Amino acid sequence: MTHLEIVMKIALNEIWNFLKMVNSKEQGWSYSLCAGKVKIDSITTETMLSLKDDDAYDTELLPSIFTFREILWQPDVFTDASMSVPSLRILQAFCEEACVEMEETNKQSNEIYIPLIRGIGNCSGKAMKALEKEKADVKKILGDFRTCAFPIIKFFIYHPKNRIDYFQDAQNRLNYAVKIMLTQFYGRYTELEDPYWRVSFSKSKQKKEPESKPEEQ
């Protein structure tokens, strides 16, 4: 018996063209989403297709986790702990509530959305605790917070069911935030990870036995 295994790294938006080429009924395909510190493994082809064709996707999710949260995209405004902690607390609370609501519905795509939104909440909670300490380095803490959240935010910006106006607005704000972080806060571009898919194919094949030749008389 021989074993075939293939592993590929595919950019976030290129996955949809890849799915068109894959036989969705063929066993052995598995997908993982890597969005910063959030890793979601063992995603099936069926779940991937449900994500692409998710007509029930809540387009207001992107504004709720990013566009309306100025602390994420205005680094030059949020420069002290007293202003930042309340905004972080509100964002964390929203993420927790959104996850609870999603857990109550039976949707395949929520298997992906829930860990990602929970990841943003975790980034917020970690930053909030760090800011509450004495002599907290606000600039570094908030920089780490955005570096942690942005790969997840990018997933929702480039969601295939996103509204085009929401996409353009969020993309502009993200680009602005990155520019400020790099030019005014001495961030490193290499720290700003892009989310990507890890695709694997694994299949075992039965090795054919050589045909036996008839004995010569």
mmCIF file of C-alpha atoms in Angstrom:
data_model
loop_
_atom_site.group_PDB
_atom_site.id
_atom_site.type_symbol
_atom_site.label_atom_id
_atom_site.label_comp_id
_atom_site.label_asym_id
_atom_site.label_seq_id
_atom_site.Cartn_x
_atom_site.Cartn_y
_atom_site.Cartn_z
ATOM 1 C CA MET A 1 0.000 0.000 0.000
ATOM 2 C CA THR A 2 1.357 3.441 -0.963
ATOM 3 C CA HIS A 3 0.482 6.734 0.714
ATOM 4 C CA LEU A 4 0.130 10.032 -1.158
ATOM 5 C CA GLU A 5 0.266 13.309 0.774
ATOM 6 C CA ILE A 6 0.347 16.853 -0.603
ATOM 7 C CA VAL A 7 0.508 20.089 1.429
ATOM 8 C CA MET A 8 0.053 23.559 -0.096
ATOM 9 C CA LYS A 9 -0.051 27.140 1.158
ATOM 10 C CA ILE A 10 -2.690 29.197 -0.663
ATOM 11 C CA ALA A 11 -3.373 32.917 -0.324
ATOM 12 C CA LEU A 12 -6.661 33.967 1.242
ATOM 13 C CA ASN A 13 -8.461 35.043 -1.944
ATOM 14 C CA GLU A 14 -6.968 32.415 -4.240
ATOM 15 C CA ILE A 15 -8.696 29.583 -2.403
ATOM 16 C CA TRP A 16 -12.001 30.097 -4.255
ATOM 17 C CA ASN A 17 -10.461 29.469 -7.675
ATOM 18 C CA PHE A 18 -8.703 26.456 -6.205
ATOM 19 C CA LEU A 19 -12.007 25.047 -4.951
ATOM 20 C CA LYS A 20 -13.427 25.216 -8.465
ATOM 21 C CA MET A 21 -10.742 22.791 -9.593
ATOM 22 C CA VAL A 22 -11.193 20.334 -6.733
ATOM 23 C CA ASN A 23 -13.529 17.373 -6.932
ATOM 24 C CA SER A 24 -15.596 18.140 -3.825
ATOM 25 C CA LYS A 25 -16.712 14.513 -3.563
ATOM 26 C CA GLU A 26 -13.170 13.158 -3.479
ATOM 27 C CA GLN A 27 -12.093 12.081 -0.012
ATOM 28 C CA GLY A 28 -8.795 13.184 1.483
ATOM 29 C CA TRP A 29 -8.923 16.976 1.204
ATOM 30 C CA SER A 30 -8.482 19.003 4.384
ATOM 31 C CA TYR A 31 -8.121 22.741 4.964
ATOM 32 C CA SER A 32 -6.656 24.867 7.740
ATOM 33 C CA LEU A 33 -7.008 28.608 8.168
ATOM 34 C CA CYS A 34 -4.049 30.494 9.613
ATOM 35 C CA ALA A 35 -4.941 34.036 10.727
ATOM 36 C CA GLY A 36 -2.168 35.302 12.964
ATOM 37 C CA LYS A 37 -2.316 33.409 16.233
ATOM 38 C CA VAL A 38 -5.634 31.777 15.356
ATOM 39 C CA LYS A 39 -5.323 28.389 13.647
ATOM 40 C CA ILE A 40 -8.412 26.445 12.589
ATOM 41 C CA ASP A 41 -7.609 22.892 11.508
ATOM 42 C CA SER A 42 -9.486 20.017 9.876
ATOM 43 C CA ILE A 43 -11.897 22.130 7.834
ATOM 44 C CA THR A 44 -13.768 19.958 5.344
ATOM 45 C CA THR A 45 -14.462 20.737 1.697
ATOM 46 C CA GLU A 46 -18.172 20.939 2.567
ATOM 47 C CA THR A 47 -17.499 23.628 5.179
ATOM 48 C CA MET A 48 -15.342 25.555 2.706
ATOM 49 C CA LEU A 49 -18.136 25.519 0.128
ATOM 50 C CA SER A 50 -20.661 26.618 2.749
ATOM 51 C CA LEU A 51 -18.368 29.550 3.547
ATOM 52 C CA LYS A 52 -18.160 30.598 -0.098
ATOM 53 C CA ASP A 53 -21.925 30.334 -0.618
ATOM 54 C CA ASP A 54 -22.998 31.682 2.767
ATOM 55 C CA ASP A 55 -26.023 33.748 1.737
ATOM 56 C CA ALA A 56 -26.936 34.159 5.419
ATOM 57 C CA TYR A 57 -23.584 35.808 6.195
ATOM 58 C CA ASP A 58 -24.087 38.867 8.415
ATOM 59 C CA THR A 59 -22.519 41.708 6.438
ATOM 60 C CA GLU A 60 -22.800 43.954 9.512
ATOM 61 C CA LEU A 61 -20.158 41.830 11.228
ATOM 62 C CA LEU A 62 -17.239 43.654 9.595
ATOM 63 C CA PRO A 63 -18.359 47.139 10.728
ATOM 64 C CA SER A 64 -19.065 45.746 14.191
ATOM 65 C CA ILE A 65 -15.586 44.296 14.700
ATOM 66 C CA PHE A 66 -13.533 46.834 12.763
ATOM 67 C CA THR A 67 -15.038 49.857 10.984
ATOM 68 C CA PHE A 68 -16.878 51.129 14.074
ATOM 69 C CA ARG A 69 -13.896 50.351 16.362
ATOM 70 C CA GLU A 70 -11.655 53.376 15.984
ATOM 71 C CA ILE A 71 -9.118 51.941 18.398
ATOM 72 C CA LEU A 72 -8.163 49.468 15.665
ATOM 73 C CA TRP A 73 -7.577 51.920 12.832
ATOM 74 C CA GLN A 74 -6.659 55.224 14.533
ATOM 75 C CA PRO A 75 -3.299 54.559 16.226
ATOM 76 C CA ASP A 76 -2.504 58.275 16.390
ATOM 77 C CA VAL A 77 -5.695 59.024 18.358
ATOM 78 C CA PHE A 78 -5.578 56.250 20.954
ATOM 79 C CA THR A 79 -2.317 57.007 22.719
ATOM 80 C CA ASP A 80 -3.188 56.697 26.423
ATOM 81 C CA ALA A 81 -4.549 53.897 28.571
ATOM 82 C CA SER A 82 -7.527 55.767 30.028
ATOM 83 C CA MET A 83 -9.041 56.265 26.573
ATOM 84 C CA SER A 84 -8.104 52.855 25.218
ATOM 85 C CA VAL A 85 -9.289 50.486 27.961
ATOM 86 C CA PRO A 86 -13.037 51.286 27.612
ATOM 87 C CA SER A 87 -12.890 50.752 23.836
ATOM 88 C CA LEU A 88 -11.089 47.442 24.295
ATOM 89 C CA ARG A 89 -13.628 46.343 26.899
ATOM 90 C CA ILE A 90 -16.536 47.112 24.565
ATOM 91 C CA LEU A 91 -14.913 45.235 21.673
ATOM 92 C CA GLN A 92 -14.185 42.220 23.857
ATOM 93 C CA ALA A 93 -17.785 42.161 25.117
ATOM 94 C CA PHE A 94 -19.158 42.352 21.581
ATOM 95 C CA CYS A 95 -16.979 39.436 20.459
ATOM 96 C CA GLU A 96 -18.108 37.305 23.396
ATOM 97 C CA GLU A 97 -21.779 38.042 22.721
ATOM 98 C CA ALA A 98 -21.407 37.391 18.980
ATOM 99 C CA CYS A 99 -19.813 33.992 19.656
ATOM 100 C CA VAL A 100 -22.627 33.002 22.020
ATOM 101 C CA GLU A 101 -25.232 33.895 19.390
ATOM 102 C CA MET A 102 -23.406 31.920 16.695
ATOM 103 C CA GLU A 103 -23.063 28.888 18.935
ATOM 104 C CA GLU A 104 -26.853 28.765 19.173
ATOM 105 C CA THR A 105 -27.236 28.352 15.398
ATOM 106 C CA ASN A 106 -26.387 25.232 13.425
ATOM 107 C CA LYS A 107 -24.312 26.643 10.576
ATOM 108 C CA GLN A 108 -21.206 24.981 9.154
ATOM 109 C CA SER A 109 -19.523 28.317 8.480
ATOM 110 C CA ASN A 110 -19.749 29.232 12.178
ATOM 111 C CA GLU A 111 -17.039 26.631 12.777
ATOM 112 C CA ILE A 112 -14.736 29.195 11.180
ATOM 113 C CA TYR A 113 -16.327 32.464 12.309
ATOM 114 C CA ILE A 114 -16.472 31.647 16.023
ATOM 115 C CA PRO A 115 -12.724 30.962 16.596
ATOM 116 C CA LEU A 116 -11.835 34.075 14.601
ATOM 117 C CA ILE A 117 -14.150 36.413 16.492
ATOM 118 C CA ARG A 118 -13.087 34.842 19.768
ATOM 119 C CA GLY A 119 -9.515 35.541 18.677
ATOM 120 C CA ILE A 120 -10.234 39.273 18.356
ATOM 121 C CA GLY A 121 -11.806 39.194 21.819
ATOM 122 C CA ASN A 122 -8.688 37.506 23.193
ATOM 123 C CA CYS A 123 -6.455 40.160 21.589
ATOM 124 C CA SER A 124 -8.602 42.843 23.221
ATOM 125 C CA GLY A 125 -8.569 41.175 26.637
ATOM 126 C CA LYS A 126 -4.803 40.708 26.604
ATOM 127 C CA ALA A 127 -4.226 44.369 25.675
ATOM 128 C CA MET A 128 -6.693 45.549 28.315
ATOM 129 C CA LYS A 129 -4.916 43.631 31.097
ATOM 130 C CA ALA A 130 -1.526 44.931 29.963
ATOM 131 C CA LEU A 131 -2.746 48.543 29.944
ATOM 132 C CA GLU A 132 -4.055 48.248 33.495
ATOM 133 C CA LYS A 133 -0.547 47.585 34.823
ATOM 134 C CA GLU A 134 1.636 50.368 36.204
ATOM 135 C CA LYS A 135 4.020 52.038 33.761
ATOM 136 C CA ALA A 136 2.395 50.285 30.829
ATOM 137 C CA ASP A 137 3.990 50.957 27.433
ATOM 138 C CA VAL A 138 0.768 52.043 25.731
ATOM 139 C CA LYS A 139 2.256 52.402 22.253
ATOM 140 C CA LYS A 140 3.755 48.907 22.282
ATOM 141 C CA ILE A 141 0.694 47.270 23.852
ATOM 142 C CA LEU A 142 -1.705 48.763 21.314
ATOM 143 C CA GLY A 143 0.709 47.997 18.503
ATOM 144 C CA ASP A 144 0.785 44.359 19.576
ATOM 145 C CA PHE A 145 -3.015 44.410 19.847
ATOM 146 C CA ARG A 146 -3.435 45.570 16.249
ATOM 147 C CA THR A 147 -0.763 43.200 14.969
ATOM 148 C CA CYS A 148 -2.693 40.408 16.683
ATOM 149 C CA ALA A 149 -6.106 41.458 15.340
ATOM 150 C CA PHE A 150 -5.323 42.535 11.776
ATOM 151 C CA PRO A 151 -4.835 39.056 10.230
ATOM 152 C CA ILE A 152 -8.285 38.111 11.549
ATOM 153 C CA ILE A 153 -9.814 41.402 10.395
ATOM 154 C CA LYS A 154 -8.421 40.774 6.903
ATOM 155 C CA PHE A 155 -10.364 37.513 6.702
ATOM 156 C CA PHE A 156 -13.634 39.377 7.188
ATOM 157 C CA ILE A 157 -12.630 42.240 4.876
ATOM 158 C CA TYR A 158 -12.051 39.752 2.052
ATOM 159 C CA HIS A 159 -15.018 37.517 2.836
ATOM 160 C CA PRO A 160 -16.609 36.471 -0.502
ATOM 161 C CA LYS A 161 -20.066 37.625 0.650
ATOM 162 C CA ASN A 162 -18.947 41.025 1.908
ATOM 163 C CA ARG A 163 -20.644 44.197 0.674
ATOM 164 C CA ILE A 164 -18.460 46.063 -1.805
ATOM 165 C CA ASP A 165 -18.915 49.406 -0.005
ATOM 166 C CA TYR A 166 -18.057 47.818 3.350
ATOM 167 C CA PHE A 167 -15.035 46.158 1.750
ATOM 168 C CA GLN A 168 -13.705 49.421 0.291
ATOM 169 C CA ASP A 169 -14.306 51.384 3.487
ATOM 170 C CA ALA A 170 -12.627 48.785 5.707
ATOM 171 C CA GLN A 171 -9.712 48.333 3.324
ATOM 172 C CA ASN A 172 -9.049 52.090 3.299
ATOM 173 C CA ARG A 173 -9.121 52.237 7.096
ATOM 174 C CA LEU A 174 -6.831 49.230 7.408
ATOM 175 C CA ASN A 175 -4.341 50.738 4.954
ATOM 176 C CA TYR A 176 -4.423 54.007 6.905
ATOM 177 C CA ALA A 177 -3.787 52.213 10.196
ATOM 178 C CA VAL A 178 -0.860 50.258 8.737
ATOM 179 C CA LYS A 179 0.666 53.444 7.302
ATOM 180 C CA ILE A 180 0.469 55.213 10.669
ATOM 181 C CA MET A 181 1.877 52.197 12.502
ATOM 182 C CA LEU A 182 4.851 52.002 10.147
ATOM 183 C CA THR A 183 5.619 55.719 9.868
ATOM 184 C CA GLN A 184 4.788 57.072 13.324
ATOM 185 C CA PHE A 185 5.008 54.098 15.644
ATOM 186 C CA TYR A 186 8.072 52.376 14.198
ATOM 187 C CA GLY A 187 6.279 49.136 13.480
ATOM 188 C CA ARG A 188 7.789 46.514 11.198
ATOM 189 C CA TYR A 189 5.901 45.452 8.091
ATOM 190 C CA THR A 190 7.037 41.850 8.615
ATOM 191 C CA GLU A 191 4.989 41.762 11.821
ATOM 192 C CA LEU A 192 1.746 42.317 9.898
ATOM 193 C CA GLU A 193 0.869 38.815 8.773
ATOM 194 C CA ASP A 194 -1.555 37.982 5.989
ATOM 195 C CA PRO A 195 -4.024 35.182 6.652
ATOM 196 C CA TYR A 196 -3.680 32.124 4.431
ATOM 197 C CA TRP A 197 -5.040 28.643 3.850
ATOM 198 C CA ARG A 198 -3.085 25.441 4.353
ATOM 199 C CA VAL A 199 -4.479 22.755 2.063
ATOM 200 C CA SER A 200 -3.583 19.105 2.395
ATOM 201 C CA PHE A 201 -4.513 16.006 0.450
ATOM 202 C CA SER A 202 -3.928 12.562 1.852
ATOM 203 C CA LYS A 203 -4.826 9.284 0.217
ATOM 204 C CA SER A 204 -3.727 5.685 0.462
ATOM 205 C CA LYS A 205 -3.563 3.512 -2.624
ATOM 206 C CA GLN A 206 -3.506 -0.228 -2.770
ATOM 207 C CA LYS A 207 -0.367 -1.366 -4.498
ATOM 208 C CA LYS A 208 -1.050 -3.753 -7.341
ATOM 209 C CA GLU A 209 0.498 -7.176 -7.002
ATOM 210 C CA PRO A 210 2.582 -8.199 -10.034
ATOM 211 C CA GLU A 211 0.825 -10.672 -12.229
ATOM 212 C CA SER A 212 2.264 -14.161 -11.953
ATOM 213 C CA LYS A 213 3.420 -15.792 -15.161
ATOM 214 C CA PRO A 214 2.309 -19.357 -15.885
ATOM 215 C CA GLU A 215 5.006 -21.909 -15.320
ATOM 216 C CA GLU A 216 6.657 -23.272 -18.461
ATOM 217 C CA GLN A 217 6.058 -26.892 -19.211
#
